[in-house]
Coordinates of C-alpha atoms and ligand atoms in Angstrom, one line a residue:
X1 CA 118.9 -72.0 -152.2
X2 CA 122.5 -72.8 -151.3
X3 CA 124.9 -70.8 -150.3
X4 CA 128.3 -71.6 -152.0
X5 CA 131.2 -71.2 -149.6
X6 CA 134.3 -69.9 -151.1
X7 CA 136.1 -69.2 -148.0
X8 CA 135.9 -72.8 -146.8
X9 CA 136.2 -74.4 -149.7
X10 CA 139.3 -72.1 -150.5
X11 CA 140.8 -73.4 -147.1
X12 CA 140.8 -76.9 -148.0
X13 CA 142.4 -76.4 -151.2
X14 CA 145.3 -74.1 -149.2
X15 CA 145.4 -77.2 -146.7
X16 CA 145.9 -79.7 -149.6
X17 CA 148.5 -77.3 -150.9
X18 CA 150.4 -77.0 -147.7
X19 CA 150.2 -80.8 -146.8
X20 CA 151.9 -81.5 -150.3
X21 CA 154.7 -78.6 -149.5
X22 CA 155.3 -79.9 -146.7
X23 CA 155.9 -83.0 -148.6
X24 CA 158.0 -81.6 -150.8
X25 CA 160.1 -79.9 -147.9
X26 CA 160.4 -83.2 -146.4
X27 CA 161.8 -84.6 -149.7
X28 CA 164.0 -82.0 -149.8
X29 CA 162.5 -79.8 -152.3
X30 CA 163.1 -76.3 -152.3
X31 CA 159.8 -74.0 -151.2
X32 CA 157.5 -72.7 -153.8
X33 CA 158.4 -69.1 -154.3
X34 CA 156.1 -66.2 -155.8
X35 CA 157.2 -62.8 -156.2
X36 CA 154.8 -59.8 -156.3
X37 CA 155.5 -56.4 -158.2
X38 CA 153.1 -54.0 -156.8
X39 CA 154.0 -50.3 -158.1
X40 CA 152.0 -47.4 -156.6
X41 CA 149.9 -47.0 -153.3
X42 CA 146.2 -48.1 -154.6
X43 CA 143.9 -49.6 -151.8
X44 CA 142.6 -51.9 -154.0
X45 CA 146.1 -53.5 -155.1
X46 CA 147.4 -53.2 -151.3
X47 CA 144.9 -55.7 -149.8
X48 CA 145.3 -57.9 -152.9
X49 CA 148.6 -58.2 -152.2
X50 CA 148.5 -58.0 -148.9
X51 CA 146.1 -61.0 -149.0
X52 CA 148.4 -62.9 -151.3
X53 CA 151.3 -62.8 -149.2
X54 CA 149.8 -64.3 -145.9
X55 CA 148.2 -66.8 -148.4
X56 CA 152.1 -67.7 -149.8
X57 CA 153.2 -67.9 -145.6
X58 CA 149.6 -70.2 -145.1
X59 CA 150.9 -72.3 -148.2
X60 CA 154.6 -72.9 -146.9
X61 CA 155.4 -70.5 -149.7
X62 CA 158.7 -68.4 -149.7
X63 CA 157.4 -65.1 -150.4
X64 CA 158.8 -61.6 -152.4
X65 CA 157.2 -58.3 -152.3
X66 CA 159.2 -55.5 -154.5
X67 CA 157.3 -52.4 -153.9
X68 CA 158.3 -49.3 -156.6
X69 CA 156.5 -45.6 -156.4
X70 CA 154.5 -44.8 -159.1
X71 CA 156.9 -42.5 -161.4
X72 CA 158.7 -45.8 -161.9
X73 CA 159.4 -45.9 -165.6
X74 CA 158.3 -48.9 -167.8
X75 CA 161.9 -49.2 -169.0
X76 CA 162.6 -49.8 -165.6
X77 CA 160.1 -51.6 -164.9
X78 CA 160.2 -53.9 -167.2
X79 CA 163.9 -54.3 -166.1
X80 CA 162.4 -55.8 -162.6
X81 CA 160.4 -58.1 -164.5
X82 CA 163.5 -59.2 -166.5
X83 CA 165.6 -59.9 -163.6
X84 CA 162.5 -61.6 -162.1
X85 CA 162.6 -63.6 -165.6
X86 CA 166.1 -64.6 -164.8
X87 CA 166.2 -65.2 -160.9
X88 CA 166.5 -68.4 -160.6
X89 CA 165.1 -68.8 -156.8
X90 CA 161.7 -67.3 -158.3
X91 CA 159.0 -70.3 -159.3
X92 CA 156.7 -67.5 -160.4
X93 CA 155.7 -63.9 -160.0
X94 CA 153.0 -61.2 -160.9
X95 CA 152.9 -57.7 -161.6
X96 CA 150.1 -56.2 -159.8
X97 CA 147.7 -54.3 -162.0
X98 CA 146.1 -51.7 -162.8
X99 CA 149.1 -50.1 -163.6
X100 CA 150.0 -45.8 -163.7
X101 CA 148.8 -44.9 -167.2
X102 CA 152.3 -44.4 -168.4
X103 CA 153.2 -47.9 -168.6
X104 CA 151.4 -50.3 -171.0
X105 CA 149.8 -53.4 -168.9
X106 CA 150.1 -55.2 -172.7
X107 CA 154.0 -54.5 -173.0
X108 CA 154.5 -55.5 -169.2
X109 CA 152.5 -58.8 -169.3
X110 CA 154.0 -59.6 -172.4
X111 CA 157.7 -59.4 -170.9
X112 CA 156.8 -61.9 -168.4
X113 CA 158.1 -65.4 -169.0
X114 CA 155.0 -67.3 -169.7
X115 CA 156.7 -70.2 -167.9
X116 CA 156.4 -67.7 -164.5
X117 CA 153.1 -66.1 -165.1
X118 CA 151.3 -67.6 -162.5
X119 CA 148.3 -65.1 -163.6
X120 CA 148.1 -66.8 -166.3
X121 CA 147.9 -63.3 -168.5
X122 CA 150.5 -64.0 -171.3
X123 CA 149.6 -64.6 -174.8
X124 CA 151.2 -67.8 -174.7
X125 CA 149.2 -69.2 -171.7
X126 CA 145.9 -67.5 -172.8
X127 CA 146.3 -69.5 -176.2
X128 CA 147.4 -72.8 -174.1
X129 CA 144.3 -72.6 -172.2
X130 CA 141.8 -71.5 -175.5
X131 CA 143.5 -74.6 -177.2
X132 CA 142.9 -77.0 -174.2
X133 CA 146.5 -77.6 -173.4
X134 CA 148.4 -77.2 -170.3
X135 CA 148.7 -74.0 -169.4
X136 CA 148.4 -71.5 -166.3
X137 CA 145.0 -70.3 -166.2
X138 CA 143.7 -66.8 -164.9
X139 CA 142.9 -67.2 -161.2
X140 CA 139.5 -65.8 -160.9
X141 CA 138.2 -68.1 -163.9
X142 CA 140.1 -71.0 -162.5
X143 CA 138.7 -70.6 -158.8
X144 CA 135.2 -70.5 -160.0
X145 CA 135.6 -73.8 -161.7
X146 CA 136.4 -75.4 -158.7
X147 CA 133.7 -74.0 -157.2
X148 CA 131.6 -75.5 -159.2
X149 CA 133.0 -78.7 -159.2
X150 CA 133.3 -78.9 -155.3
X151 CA 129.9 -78.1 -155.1
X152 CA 129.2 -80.7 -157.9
X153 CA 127.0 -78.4 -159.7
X154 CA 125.8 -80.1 -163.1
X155 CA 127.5 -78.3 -166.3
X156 CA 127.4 -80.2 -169.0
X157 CA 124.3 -79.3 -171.9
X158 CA 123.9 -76.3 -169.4
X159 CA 123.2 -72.8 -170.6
X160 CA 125.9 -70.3 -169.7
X161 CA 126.0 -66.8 -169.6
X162 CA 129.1 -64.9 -169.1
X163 CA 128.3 -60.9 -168.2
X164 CA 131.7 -59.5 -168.9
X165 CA 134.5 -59.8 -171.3
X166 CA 137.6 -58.7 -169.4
X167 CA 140.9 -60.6 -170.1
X168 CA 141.1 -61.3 -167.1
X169 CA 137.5 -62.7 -165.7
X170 CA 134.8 -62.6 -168.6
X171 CA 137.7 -63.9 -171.6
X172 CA 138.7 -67.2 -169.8
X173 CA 135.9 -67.5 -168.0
X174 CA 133.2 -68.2 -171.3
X175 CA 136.7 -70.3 -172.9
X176 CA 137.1 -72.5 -169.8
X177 CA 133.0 -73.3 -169.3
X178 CA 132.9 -74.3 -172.9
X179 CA 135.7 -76.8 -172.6
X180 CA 135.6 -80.6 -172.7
X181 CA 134.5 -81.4 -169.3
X182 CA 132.5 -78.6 -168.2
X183 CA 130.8 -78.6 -171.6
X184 CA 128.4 -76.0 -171.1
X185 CA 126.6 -73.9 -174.2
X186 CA 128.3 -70.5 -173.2
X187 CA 127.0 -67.1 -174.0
X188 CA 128.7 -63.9 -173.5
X189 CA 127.6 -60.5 -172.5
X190 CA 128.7 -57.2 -172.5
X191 CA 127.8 -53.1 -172.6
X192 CA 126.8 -53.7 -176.2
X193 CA 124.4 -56.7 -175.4
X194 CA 120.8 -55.6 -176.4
X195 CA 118.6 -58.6 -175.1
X196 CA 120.6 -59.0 -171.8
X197 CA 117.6 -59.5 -169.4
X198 CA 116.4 -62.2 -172.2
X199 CA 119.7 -63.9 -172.4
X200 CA 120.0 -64.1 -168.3
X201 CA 116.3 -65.3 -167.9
X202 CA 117.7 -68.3 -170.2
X203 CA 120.4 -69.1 -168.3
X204 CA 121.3 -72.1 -165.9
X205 CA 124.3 -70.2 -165.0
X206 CA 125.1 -67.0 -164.9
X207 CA 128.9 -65.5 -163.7
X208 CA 128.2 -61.4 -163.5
X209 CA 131.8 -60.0 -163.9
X210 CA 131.3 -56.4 -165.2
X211 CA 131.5 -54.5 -162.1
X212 CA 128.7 -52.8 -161.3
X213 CA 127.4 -53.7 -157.7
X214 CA 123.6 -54.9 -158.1
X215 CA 123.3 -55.2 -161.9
X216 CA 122.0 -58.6 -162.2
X217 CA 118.1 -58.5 -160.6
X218 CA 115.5 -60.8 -159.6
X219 CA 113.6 -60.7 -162.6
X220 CA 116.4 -61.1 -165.1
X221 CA 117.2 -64.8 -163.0
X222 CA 115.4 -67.9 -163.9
X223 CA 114.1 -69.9 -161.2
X224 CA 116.6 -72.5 -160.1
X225 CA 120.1 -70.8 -161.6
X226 CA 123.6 -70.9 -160.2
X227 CA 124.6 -67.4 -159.7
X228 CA 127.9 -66.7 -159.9
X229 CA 129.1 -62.7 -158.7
X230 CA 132.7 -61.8 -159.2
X231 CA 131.8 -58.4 -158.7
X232 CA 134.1 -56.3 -155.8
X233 CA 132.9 -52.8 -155.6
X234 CA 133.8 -50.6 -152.6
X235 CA 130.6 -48.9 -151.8
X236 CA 130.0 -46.2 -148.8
X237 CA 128.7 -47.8 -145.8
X238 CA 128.4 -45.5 -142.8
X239 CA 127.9 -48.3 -140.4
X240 CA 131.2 -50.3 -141.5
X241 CA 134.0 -49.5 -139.7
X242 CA 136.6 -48.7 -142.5
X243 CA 133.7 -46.2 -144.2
X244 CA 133.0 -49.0 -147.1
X245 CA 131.7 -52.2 -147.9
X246 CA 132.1 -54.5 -151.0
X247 CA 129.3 -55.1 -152.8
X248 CA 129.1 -57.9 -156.1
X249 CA 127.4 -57.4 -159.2
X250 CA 124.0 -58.9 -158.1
X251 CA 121.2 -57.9 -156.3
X252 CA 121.7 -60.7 -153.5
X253 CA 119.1 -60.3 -151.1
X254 CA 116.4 -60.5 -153.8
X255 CA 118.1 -62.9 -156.5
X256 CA 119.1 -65.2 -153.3
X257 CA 115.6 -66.9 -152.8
X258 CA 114.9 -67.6 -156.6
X259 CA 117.8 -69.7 -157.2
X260 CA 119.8 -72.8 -156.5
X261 CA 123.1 -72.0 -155.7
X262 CA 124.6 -68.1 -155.2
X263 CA 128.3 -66.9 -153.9
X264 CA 128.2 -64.1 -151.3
X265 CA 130.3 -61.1 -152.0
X266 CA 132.4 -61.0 -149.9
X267 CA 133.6 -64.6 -149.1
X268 CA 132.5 -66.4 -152.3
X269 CA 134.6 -66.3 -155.4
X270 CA 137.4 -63.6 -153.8
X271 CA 138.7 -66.4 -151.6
X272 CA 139.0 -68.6 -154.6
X273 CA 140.8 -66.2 -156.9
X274 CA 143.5 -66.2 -154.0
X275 CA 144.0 -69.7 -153.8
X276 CA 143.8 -70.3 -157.5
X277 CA 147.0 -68.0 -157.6
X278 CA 148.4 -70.4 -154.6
X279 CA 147.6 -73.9 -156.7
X280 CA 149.4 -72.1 -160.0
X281 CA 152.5 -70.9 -158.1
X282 CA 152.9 -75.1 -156.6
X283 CA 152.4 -75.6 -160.4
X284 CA 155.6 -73.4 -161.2
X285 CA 157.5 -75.1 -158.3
X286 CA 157.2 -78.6 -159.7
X287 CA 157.9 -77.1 -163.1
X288 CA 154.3 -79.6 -163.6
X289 CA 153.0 -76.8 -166.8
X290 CA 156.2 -75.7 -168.7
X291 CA 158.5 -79.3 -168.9
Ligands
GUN301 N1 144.3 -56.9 -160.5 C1 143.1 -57.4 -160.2 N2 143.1 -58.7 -160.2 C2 144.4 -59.1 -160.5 C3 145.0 -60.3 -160.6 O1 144.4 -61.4 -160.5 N3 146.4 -60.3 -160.9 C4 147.0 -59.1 -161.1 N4 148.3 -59.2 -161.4 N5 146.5 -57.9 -161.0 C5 145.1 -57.9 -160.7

């Protein structure tokens, strides 16, 4: 069994992506610039975007963090996305989510100008990416991509299965492994999924995103799988000094020793989801998706 590395393989993709800002700086280019909306106070979205900002400063990025409480309205709010739409200075931005229950995620993403949605959650660049065409793709997906290419993990002819069907991890995650290139057979699971132990003991890959720490077991892994765990629950944990740990969809100390490869939680695919965010905001400096 190996373990795959996303925190080190995520800091050579932020020192490739700093060595070509600096470039670009050189050239005299303007900085990269991401803005983040982040509306509310919940610990989940604080350390997200917390972590993305020091990533932006590691990157050479300029970066923007506007901060609202959480009575903001969504006419106001999507106000702040239209004057993000419009600033001129701004490559690209995201609005943090989940969002208060009185604003619609849908309406919100949809405001954004697909041509700064470095999430990669608009319409437009969801149906870019399903078609095969340039596009900004959702981080998490795009980050575990990379990880598997890095690690040179065979794909093509492979069995697949997806555990999940967010928008934002499960969705692009079953498109983007049955692409051209990655070609794998791709099945995808979810809390309807009758025969899910059958379908995982088939696959040569499974990517667990449906967030519940330790769903995936030993016996529902076939020997020799990739196991992929996107799964970032906060669980209790007396002994860790902030009073919580994060724990991944996957059983990892007993799926570990049955198969090939495995990402830790943490410091497997979170890393990547960062720095996924990082490569599509250089994207939206050199204008290299939207001409
Ligand atoms: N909430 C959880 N993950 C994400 C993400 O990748 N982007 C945004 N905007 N919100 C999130």
């Amino acid at each position: 069994m190996e373990l795959i590395d996303g925190k080190k393989v995520s800091q050579q993709i932020r020192q490739e992506i700093a060595e070509e800002v600096a470039a670009m700086v050189a050239a005299g280019k303007k900085r990269p610039h991401l803005a983040a909306v982040l509306v509310g106070h919940d610990g989940g979205s604080e350390t997200y975007v917390a972590n993305k900002v020091k990533a932006c400063e590691e990157c050479g990025f300029t970066s923007t963090l506007k901060r609202y409480e959480s009575d903001i309205t969504e006419e106001q709010l999507l106000k702040v996305v239209d004057e993000l739409n419009n600033d001129p200075d701004v490559d690209g931005f995201i609005v943090q989510l989940p969002l208060p229950k009185h604003i619609s995620e849908e309406k919100i993403t949809e405001a954004i100008d697909p041509r700064k949605d470095v999430d990669g959650f608009h319409p437009a660049n969801v149906g870019r990416m399903t078609i095969g065409a340039p596009a900004f793709i959702s981080a998490t997906p795009q980050g575990i991509v990379d990880l598997i290419r890095r690690y040179n993990i065979e794909t093509a002819g492979k069995h697949a299965v997806v555990i999940g069907r967010s928008n934002i991890v499960g969705r692009p995650m079953s498109v983007l492994l049955s692409q051209k290139g990655i070609d794998c057979t791709v099945t995808v699971c979810h809390s309807r999924t009758p025969n899910m132990k059958e379908l995982c003991q088939q696959a040569d890959i499974i990517v667990a995103a449906i967030g519940k720490p330790g769903f995936v077991t030993a016996d529902m892994v076939k020997p020799g799988a990739v196991i992929i765990d996107v799964g970032t629950t906060r669980v209790t944990d007396a002994t860790a000094a902030r009073g919580w740990r994060l724990k991944g969809d996957v059983d990892f100390e007993n799926v570990a020793p049955k198969c090939s490869y495995i990402t830790p939680v943490p410091g497997g695919v979170g890393p990547m989801t960062i720095v996924s965010l990082m490569k599509n905001t250089l994207l939206a400096g050199k204008k290299a998706i939207y001409k």
